Short mmCIF file of C-alpha atoms and ligand atoms in Angstrom, two decimals:
data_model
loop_
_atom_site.label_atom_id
_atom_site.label_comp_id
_atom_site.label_asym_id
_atom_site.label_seq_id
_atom_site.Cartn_x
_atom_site.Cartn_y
_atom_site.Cartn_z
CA UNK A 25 0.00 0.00 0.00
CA UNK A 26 1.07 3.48 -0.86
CA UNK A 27 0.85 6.36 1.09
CA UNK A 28 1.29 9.93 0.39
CA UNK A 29 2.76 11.84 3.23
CA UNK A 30 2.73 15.53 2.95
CA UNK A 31 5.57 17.40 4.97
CA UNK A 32 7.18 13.95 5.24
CA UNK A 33 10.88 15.69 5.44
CA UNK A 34 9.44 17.80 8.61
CA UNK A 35 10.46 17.10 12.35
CA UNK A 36 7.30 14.47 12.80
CA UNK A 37 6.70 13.90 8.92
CA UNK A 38 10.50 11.97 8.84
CA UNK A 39 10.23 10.03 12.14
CA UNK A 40 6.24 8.93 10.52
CA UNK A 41 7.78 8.29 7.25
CA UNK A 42 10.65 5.51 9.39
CA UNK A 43 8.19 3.92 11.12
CA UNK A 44 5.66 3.66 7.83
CA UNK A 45 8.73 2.08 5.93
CA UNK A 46 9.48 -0.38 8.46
CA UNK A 47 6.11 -1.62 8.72
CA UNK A 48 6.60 -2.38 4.84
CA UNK A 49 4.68 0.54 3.40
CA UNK A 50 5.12 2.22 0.58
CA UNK A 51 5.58 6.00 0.84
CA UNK A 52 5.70 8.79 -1.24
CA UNK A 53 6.66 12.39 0.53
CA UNK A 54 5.43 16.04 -0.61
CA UNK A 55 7.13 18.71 0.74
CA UNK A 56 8.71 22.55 -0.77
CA UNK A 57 11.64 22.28 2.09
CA UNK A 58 10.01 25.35 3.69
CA UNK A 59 11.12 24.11 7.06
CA UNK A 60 13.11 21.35 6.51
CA UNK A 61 15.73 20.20 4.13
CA UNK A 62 16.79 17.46 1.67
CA UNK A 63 19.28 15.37 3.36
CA UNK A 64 16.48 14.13 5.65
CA UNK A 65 15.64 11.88 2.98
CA UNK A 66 19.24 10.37 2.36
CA UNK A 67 19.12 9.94 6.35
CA UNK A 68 15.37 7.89 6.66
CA UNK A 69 17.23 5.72 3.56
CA UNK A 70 20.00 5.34 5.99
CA UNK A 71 18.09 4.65 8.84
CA UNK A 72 15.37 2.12 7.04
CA UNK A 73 17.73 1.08 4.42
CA UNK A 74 14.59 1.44 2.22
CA UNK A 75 13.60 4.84 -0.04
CA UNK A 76 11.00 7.01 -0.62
CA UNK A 77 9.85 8.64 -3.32
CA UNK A 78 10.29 12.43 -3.20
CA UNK A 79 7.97 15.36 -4.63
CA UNK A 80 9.40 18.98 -3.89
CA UNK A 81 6.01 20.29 -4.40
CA UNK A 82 4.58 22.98 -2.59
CA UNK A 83 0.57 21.77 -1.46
CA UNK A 84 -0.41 25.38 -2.59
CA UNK A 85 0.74 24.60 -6.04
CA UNK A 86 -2.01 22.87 -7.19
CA UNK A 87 -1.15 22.18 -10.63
CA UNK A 88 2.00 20.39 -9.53
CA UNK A 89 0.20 18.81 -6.88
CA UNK A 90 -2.25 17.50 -9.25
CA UNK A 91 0.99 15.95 -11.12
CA UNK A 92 1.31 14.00 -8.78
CA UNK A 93 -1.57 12.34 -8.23
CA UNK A 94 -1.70 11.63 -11.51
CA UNK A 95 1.98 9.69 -11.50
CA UNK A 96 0.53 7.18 -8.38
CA UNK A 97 -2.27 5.84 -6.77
CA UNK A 98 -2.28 6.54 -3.17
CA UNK A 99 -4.36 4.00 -0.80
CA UNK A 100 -4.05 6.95 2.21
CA UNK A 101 -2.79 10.55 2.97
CA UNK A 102 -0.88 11.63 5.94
CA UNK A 103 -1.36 14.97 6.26
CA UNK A 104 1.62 17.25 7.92
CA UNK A 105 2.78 20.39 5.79
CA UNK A 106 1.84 23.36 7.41
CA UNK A 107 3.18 26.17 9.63
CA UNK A 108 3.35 25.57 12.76
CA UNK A 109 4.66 28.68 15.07
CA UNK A 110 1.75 30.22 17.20
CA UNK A 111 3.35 33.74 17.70
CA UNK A 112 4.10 33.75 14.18
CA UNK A 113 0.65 32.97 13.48
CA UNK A 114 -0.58 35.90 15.29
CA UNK A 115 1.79 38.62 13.19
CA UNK A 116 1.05 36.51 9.91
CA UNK A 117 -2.36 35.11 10.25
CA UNK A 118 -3.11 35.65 6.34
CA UNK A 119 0.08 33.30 5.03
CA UNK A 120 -1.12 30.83 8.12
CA UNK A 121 -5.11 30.93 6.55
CA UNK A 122 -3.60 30.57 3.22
CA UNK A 123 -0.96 27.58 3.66
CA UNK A 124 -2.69 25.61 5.97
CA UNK A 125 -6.40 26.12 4.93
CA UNK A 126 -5.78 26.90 1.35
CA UNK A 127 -2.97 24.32 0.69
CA UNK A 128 -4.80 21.54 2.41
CA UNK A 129 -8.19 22.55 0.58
CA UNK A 130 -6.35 21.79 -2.71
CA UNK A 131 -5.14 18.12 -1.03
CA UNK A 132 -8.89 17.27 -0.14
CA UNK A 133 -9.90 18.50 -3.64
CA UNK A 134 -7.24 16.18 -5.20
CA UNK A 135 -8.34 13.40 -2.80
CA UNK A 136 -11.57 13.42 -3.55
CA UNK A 137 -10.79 14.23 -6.95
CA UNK A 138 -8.52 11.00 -7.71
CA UNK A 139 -10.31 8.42 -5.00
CA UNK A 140 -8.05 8.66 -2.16
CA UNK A 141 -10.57 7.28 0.80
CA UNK A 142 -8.64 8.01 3.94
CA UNK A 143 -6.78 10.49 5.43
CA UNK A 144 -4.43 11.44 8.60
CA UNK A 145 -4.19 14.88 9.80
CA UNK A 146 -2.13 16.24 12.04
CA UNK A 147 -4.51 18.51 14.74
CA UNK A 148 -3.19 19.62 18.11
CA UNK A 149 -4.23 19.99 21.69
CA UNK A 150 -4.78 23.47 21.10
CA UNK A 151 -7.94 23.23 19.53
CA UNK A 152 -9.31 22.41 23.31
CA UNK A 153 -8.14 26.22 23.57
CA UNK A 154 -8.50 27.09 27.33
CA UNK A 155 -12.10 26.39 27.66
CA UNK A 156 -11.74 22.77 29.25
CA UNK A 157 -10.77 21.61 32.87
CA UNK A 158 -7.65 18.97 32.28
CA UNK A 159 -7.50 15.95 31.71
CA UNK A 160 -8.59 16.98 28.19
CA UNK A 161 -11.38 14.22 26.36
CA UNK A 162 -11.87 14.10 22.84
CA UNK A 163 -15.57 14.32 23.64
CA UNK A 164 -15.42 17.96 24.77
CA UNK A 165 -14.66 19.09 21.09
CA UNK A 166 -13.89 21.63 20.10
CA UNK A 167 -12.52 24.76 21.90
CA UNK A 168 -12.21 28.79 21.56
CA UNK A 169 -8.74 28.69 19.85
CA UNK A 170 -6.47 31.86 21.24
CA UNK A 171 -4.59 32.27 17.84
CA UNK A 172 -4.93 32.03 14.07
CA UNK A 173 -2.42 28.64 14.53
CA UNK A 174 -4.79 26.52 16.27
CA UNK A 175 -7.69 28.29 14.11
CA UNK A 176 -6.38 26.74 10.94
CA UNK A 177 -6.17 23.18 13.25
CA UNK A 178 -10.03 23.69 13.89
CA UNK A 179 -11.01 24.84 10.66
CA UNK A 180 -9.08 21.52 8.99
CA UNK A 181 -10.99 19.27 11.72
CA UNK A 182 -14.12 20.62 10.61
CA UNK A 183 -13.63 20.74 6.81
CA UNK A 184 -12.55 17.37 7.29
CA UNK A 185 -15.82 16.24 9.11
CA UNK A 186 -18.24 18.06 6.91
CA UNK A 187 -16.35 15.73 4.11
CA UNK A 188 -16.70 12.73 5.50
CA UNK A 189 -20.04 12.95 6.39
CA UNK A 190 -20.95 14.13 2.47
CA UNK A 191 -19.26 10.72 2.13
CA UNK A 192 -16.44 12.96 0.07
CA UNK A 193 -14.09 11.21 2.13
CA UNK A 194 -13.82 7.62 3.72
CA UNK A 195 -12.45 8.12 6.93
CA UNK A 196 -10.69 10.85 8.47
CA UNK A 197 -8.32 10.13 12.34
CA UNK A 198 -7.28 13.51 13.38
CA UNK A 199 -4.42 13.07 15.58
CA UNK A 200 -4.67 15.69 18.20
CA UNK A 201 -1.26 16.06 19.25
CA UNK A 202 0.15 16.96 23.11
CA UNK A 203 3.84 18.42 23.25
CA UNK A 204 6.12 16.64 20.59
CA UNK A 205 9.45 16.30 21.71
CA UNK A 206 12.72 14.23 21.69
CA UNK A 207 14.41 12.62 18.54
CA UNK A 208 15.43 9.21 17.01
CA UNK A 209 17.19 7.33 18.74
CA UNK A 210 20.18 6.67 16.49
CA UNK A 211 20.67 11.16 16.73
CA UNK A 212 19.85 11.14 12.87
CA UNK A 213 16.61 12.66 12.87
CA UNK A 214 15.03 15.54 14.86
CA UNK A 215 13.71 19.04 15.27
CA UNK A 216 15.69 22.12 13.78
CA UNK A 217 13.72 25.19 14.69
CA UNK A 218 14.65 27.91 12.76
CA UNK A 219 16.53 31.13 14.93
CA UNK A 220 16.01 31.43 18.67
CA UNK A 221 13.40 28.19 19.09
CA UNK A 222 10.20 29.42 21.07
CA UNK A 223 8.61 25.79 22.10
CA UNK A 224 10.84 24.53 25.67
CA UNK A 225 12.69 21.73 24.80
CA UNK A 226 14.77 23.01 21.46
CA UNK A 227 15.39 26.12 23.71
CA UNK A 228 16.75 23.92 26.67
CA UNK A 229 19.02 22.00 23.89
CA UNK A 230 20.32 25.17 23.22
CA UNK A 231 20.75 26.02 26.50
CA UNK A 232 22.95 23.13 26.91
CA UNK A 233 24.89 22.81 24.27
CA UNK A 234 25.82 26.56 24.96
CA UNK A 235 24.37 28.51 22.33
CA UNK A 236 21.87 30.26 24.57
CA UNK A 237 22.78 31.58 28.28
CA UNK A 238 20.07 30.42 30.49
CA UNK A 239 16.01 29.24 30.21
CA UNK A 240 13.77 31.88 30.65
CA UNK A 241 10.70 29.87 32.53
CA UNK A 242 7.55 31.90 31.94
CA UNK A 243 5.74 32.51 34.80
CA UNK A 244 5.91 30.42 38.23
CA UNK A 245 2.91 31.08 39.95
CA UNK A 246 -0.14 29.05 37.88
CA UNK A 247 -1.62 26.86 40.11
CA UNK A 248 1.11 23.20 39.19
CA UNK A 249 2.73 21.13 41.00
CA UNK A 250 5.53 24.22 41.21
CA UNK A 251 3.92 26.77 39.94
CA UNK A 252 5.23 26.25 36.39
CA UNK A 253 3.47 25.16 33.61
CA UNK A 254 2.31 21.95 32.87
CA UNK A 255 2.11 20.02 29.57
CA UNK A 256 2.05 16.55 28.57
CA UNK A 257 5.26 15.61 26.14
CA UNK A 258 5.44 12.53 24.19
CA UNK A 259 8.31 11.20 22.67
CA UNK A 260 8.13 11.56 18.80
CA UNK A 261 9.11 7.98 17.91
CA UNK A 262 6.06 7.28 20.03
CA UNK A 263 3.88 9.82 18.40
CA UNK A 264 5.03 8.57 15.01
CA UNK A 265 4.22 4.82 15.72
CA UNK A 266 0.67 6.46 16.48
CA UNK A 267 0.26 7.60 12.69
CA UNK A 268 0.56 3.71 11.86
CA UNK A 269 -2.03 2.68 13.90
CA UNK A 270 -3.96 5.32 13.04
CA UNK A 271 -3.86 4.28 9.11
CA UNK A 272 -4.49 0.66 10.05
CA UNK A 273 -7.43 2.00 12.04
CA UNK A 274 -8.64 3.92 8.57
CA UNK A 275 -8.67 1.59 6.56
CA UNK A 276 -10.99 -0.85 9.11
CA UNK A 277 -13.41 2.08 9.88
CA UNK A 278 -15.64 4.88 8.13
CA UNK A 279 -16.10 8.18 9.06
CA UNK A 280 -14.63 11.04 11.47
CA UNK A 281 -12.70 9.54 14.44
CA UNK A 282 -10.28 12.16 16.72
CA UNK A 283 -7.66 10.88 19.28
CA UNK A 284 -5.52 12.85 21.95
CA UNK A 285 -1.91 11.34 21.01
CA UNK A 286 0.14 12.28 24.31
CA UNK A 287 1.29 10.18 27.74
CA UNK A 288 -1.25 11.32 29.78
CA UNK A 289 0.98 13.04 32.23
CA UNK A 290 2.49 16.60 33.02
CA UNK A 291 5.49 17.50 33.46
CA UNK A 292 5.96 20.67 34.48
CA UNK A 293 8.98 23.44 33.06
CA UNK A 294 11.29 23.12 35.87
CA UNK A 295 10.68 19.31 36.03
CA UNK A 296 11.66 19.06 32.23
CA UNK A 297 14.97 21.28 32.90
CA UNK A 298 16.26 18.94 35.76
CA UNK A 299 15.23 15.68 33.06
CA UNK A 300 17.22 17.42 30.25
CA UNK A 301 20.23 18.04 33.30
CA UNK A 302 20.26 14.45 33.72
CA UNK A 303 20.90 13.76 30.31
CA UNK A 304 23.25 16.25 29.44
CA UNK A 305 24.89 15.59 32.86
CA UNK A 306 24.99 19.82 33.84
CA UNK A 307 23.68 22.07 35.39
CA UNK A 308 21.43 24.49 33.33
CA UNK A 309 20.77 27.82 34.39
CA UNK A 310 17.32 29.70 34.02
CA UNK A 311 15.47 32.66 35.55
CA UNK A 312 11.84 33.23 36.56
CA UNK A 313 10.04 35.65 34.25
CA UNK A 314 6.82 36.66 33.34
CA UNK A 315 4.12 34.52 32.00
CA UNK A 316 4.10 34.32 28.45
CA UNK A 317 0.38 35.57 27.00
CA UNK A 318 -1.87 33.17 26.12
CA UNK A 319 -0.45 30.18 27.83
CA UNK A 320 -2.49 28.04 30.38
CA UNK A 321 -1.35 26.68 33.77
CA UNK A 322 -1.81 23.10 32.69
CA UNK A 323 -2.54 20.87 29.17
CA UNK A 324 -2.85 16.97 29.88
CA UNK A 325 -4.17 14.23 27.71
CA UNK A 326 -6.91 11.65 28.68
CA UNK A 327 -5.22 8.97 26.17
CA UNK A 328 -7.70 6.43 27.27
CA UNK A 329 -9.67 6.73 23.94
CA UNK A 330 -6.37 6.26 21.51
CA UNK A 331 -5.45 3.21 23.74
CA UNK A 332 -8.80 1.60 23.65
CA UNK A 333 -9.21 1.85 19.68
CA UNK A 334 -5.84 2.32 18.40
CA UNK A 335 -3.76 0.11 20.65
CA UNK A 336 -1.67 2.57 21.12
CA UNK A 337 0.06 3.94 24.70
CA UNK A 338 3.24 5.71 24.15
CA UNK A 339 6.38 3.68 25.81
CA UNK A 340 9.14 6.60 26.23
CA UNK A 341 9.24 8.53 29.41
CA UNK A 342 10.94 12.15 30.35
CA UNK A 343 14.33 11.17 30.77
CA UNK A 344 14.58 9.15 27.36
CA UNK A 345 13.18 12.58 25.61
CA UNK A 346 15.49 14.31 26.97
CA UNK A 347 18.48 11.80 26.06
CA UNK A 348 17.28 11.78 22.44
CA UNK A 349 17.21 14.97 22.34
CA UNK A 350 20.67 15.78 23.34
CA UNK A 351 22.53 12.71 21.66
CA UNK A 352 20.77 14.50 18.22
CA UNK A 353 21.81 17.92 19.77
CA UNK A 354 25.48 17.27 19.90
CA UNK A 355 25.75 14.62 16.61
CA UNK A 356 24.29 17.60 14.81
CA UNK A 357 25.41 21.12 15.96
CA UNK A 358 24.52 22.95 12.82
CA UNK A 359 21.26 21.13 11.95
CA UNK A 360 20.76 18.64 9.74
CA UNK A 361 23.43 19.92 6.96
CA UNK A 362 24.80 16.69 5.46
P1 NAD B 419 7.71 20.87 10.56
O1 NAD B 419 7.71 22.31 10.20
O2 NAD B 419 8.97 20.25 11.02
O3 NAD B 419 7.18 20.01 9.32
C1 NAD B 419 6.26 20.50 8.39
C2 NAD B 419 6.80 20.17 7.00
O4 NAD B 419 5.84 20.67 6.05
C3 NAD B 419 8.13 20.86 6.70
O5 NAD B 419 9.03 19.93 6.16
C4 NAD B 419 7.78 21.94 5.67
O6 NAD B 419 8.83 22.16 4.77
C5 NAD B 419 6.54 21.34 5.02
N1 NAD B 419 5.62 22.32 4.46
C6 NAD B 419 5.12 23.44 5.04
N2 NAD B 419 4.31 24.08 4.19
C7 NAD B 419 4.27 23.35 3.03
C8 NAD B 419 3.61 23.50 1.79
N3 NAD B 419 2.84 24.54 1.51
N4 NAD B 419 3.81 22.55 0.83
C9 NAD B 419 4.61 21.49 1.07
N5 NAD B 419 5.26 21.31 2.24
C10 NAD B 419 5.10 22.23 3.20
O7 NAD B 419 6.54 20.65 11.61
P2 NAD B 419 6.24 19.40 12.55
O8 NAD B 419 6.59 19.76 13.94
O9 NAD B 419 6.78 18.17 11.95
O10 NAD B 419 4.65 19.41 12.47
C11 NAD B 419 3.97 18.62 11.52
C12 NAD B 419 2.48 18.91 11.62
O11 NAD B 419 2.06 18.63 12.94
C13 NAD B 419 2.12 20.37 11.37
O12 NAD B 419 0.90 20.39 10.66
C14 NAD B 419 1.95 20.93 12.76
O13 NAD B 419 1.06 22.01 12.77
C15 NAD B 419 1.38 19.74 13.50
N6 NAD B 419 1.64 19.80 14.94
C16 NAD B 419 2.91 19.97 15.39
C17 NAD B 419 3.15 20.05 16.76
C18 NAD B 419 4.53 20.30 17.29
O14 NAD B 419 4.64 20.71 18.45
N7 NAD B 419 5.59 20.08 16.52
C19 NAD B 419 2.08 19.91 17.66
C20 NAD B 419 0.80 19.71 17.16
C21 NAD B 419 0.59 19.64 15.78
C1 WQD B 420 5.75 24.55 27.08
C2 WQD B 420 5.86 25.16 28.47
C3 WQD B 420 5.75 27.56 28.48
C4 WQD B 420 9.54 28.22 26.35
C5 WQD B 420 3.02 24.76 21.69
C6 WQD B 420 1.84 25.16 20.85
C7 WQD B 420 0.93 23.97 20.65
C8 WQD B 420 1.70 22.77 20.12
C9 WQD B 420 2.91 22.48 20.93
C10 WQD B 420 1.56 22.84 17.72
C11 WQD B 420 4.89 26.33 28.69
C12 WQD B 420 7.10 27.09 28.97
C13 WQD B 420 8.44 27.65 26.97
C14 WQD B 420 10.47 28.95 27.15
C15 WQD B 420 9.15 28.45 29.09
N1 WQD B 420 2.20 23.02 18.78
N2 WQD B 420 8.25 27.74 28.30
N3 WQD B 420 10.23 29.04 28.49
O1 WQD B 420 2.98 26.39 24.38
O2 WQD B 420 2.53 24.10 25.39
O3 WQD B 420 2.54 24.36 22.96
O4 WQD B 420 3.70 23.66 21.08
O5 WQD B 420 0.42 22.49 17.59
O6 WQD B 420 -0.06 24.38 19.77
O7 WQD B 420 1.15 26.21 21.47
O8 WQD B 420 4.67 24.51 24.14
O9 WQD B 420 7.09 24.27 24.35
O10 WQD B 420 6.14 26.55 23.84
O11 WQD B 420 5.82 25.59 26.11
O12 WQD B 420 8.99 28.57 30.31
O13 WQD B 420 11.45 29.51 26.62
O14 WQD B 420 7.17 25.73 28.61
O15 WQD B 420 5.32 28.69 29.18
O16 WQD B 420 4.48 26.25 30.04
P1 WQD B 420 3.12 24.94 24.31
P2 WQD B 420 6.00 25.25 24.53
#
């Protein structure tokens, strides 16, 4: 079976695209390199010893798009590409409508256009906004969203329901995920924000491998476990295992199903700085500061739903995030260039 993964060279696109090729599918990747670059591909190959097939194609292209869809037949989408930084979002919210609502209209169009039944999509907690008391259930829905970001998550979740139920589309999971961190394993694969990184754990990296001074930890008196905030991380190889049970699960069921995709615990800012000390083996320094606008005290999963009908409960814990993250870190201290 072949599936078309769009954004497949992107931080959770590549670790997907590993664990798709060594459960023997097929894959074929889409992605313009906005935010990620081409030796990711040569490094999956390495790690899988298989290949993909590679599209630089940019999803608001439709034409090319279109191109290729006509080249293969694809038995599922998995749907990444998109921005992705909230504050961004909130300076830019035109070029966040456009690429995420406009570029994954034309996918659905093409979809629909050229039979593809099922689909993946990559939502996010934030779509709960802060409108829910944690643990947060699928069956609370949908949110007020604090910024155009998690609007285009919400908008995609509902385009994608209104499809299915016209029967447009054969099943869509959407993947709601919790805090993303960590990398592979073998330190060949992981996140590369672009300038000074805004989400914690690329800024604690940075921290300790030097290249920033000290962790500014926003706010320390929301009502946690010490003050700081709380949000459930999950290991990415754990998150991208996730997107293959989620594609076994579409292509057993019809319809609109959503799943939280997190551990179902907190951790909270100071307690993922002392994880991240024990695998880099320092001491990192950091100052209390203000709270950061917008953020809530605490963001949990209630996974129970994703374990029931997916199988799925992630394995990793705190400390291996952190390890991963630092062994990839220090094997690649100018990103992945080679
Ligand atoms: P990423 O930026 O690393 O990957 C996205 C990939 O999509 C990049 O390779 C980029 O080049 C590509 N892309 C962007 N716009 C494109 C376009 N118009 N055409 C073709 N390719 C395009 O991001 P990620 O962290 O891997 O996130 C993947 C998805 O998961 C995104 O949709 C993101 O919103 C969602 N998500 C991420 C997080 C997180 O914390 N990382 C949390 C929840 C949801
Ligand atoms: C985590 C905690 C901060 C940086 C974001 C998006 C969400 C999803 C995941 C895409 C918070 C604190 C952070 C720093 C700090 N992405 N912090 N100092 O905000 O939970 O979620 O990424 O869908 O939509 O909003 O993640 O890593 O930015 O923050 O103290 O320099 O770390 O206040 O408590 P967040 P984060």
């Amino acid at each position: 079976m072949r599936i078309l993964v769009t954004g497949g060279l992107g931080y959770i696109g590549s670790h997907t695209v590993v664990e798709l090729l060594a459960n023997d599918y097929d894959v074929s990747i889409v992605d313009n390199l906005y935010n990620s670059n081409i030796h990711v591909l040569d490094r999956i190959e390495k790690l899988t010893s298989k290949s993909a097939t590679f599209y630089q194609v940019d999803i608001l292209d439709k034409e090319a798009l279109e191109k290729v869809f006509q080249k293969e037949h694809f038995d599922a989408v998995i749907h990444f590409a998109g921005y992705k930084a909230v504050g961004e979002s909130v300076a830019i919210p035109l070029t966040y409508y456009q690429n995420n609502i406009a570029g994954s209209l034309n996918l659905y169009e093409l979809m629909h256009k050229y039979g593809v039944e099922k689909i993946v999509f990559s939502s996010s907690a934030t779509v709960y906004g802060d409108d829910f008391a944690v643990p947060f259930k699928e069956e609370y829905g949908l949110g007020t969203t604090t910024n155009p970001y998690g609007t285009t998550k919400k908008f995609n979740e509902i385009i994608l329901s209104d499809l299915a139920k016209a029967k447009q589309i054969g099943s869509a999971i959407l993947l709601r995920y919790f805090n993303p961190i960590g990398a592979h394993e073998s330190g060949l694969l992981g996140e590369v924000p672009n300038g000074i990184p805004n989400n914690l754990v690329p800024y604690i990296a940075r921290v300790a491998s030097g290249k920033l001074d000290k962790l500014r930890v926003f706010g320390n008196d929301y009502d946690t476990i010490d003050g700081t905030g709380v949000r459930d991380y999950i290991h990415v190889v754990d998150l991208a295992k996730a997107h293959v049970l989620a594609l076994d699960y579409s292509f057993k069921h019809e319809g609109v199903e959503v799943f939280n995709i997190g551990t179902g615990k907190g951790y909270s800012v100071l307690e993922v700085l002392h994880a991240y000390e024990r695998a880099c083996q320092k001491k990192l320094p950091y100052e209390i500061v203000a709270r950061r606008p917008g953020d809530i005290a605490s963001c949990f999963a209630d996974c129970s739903k994703a374990q029931a009908l997916l199988g799925f409960k992630a394995q990793y814990d705190i400390d291996k995030m952190c390890e991963d993250s630092y062994r990839f870190t220090v094997m690649n201290p100018d990103g992945i260039d080679k």
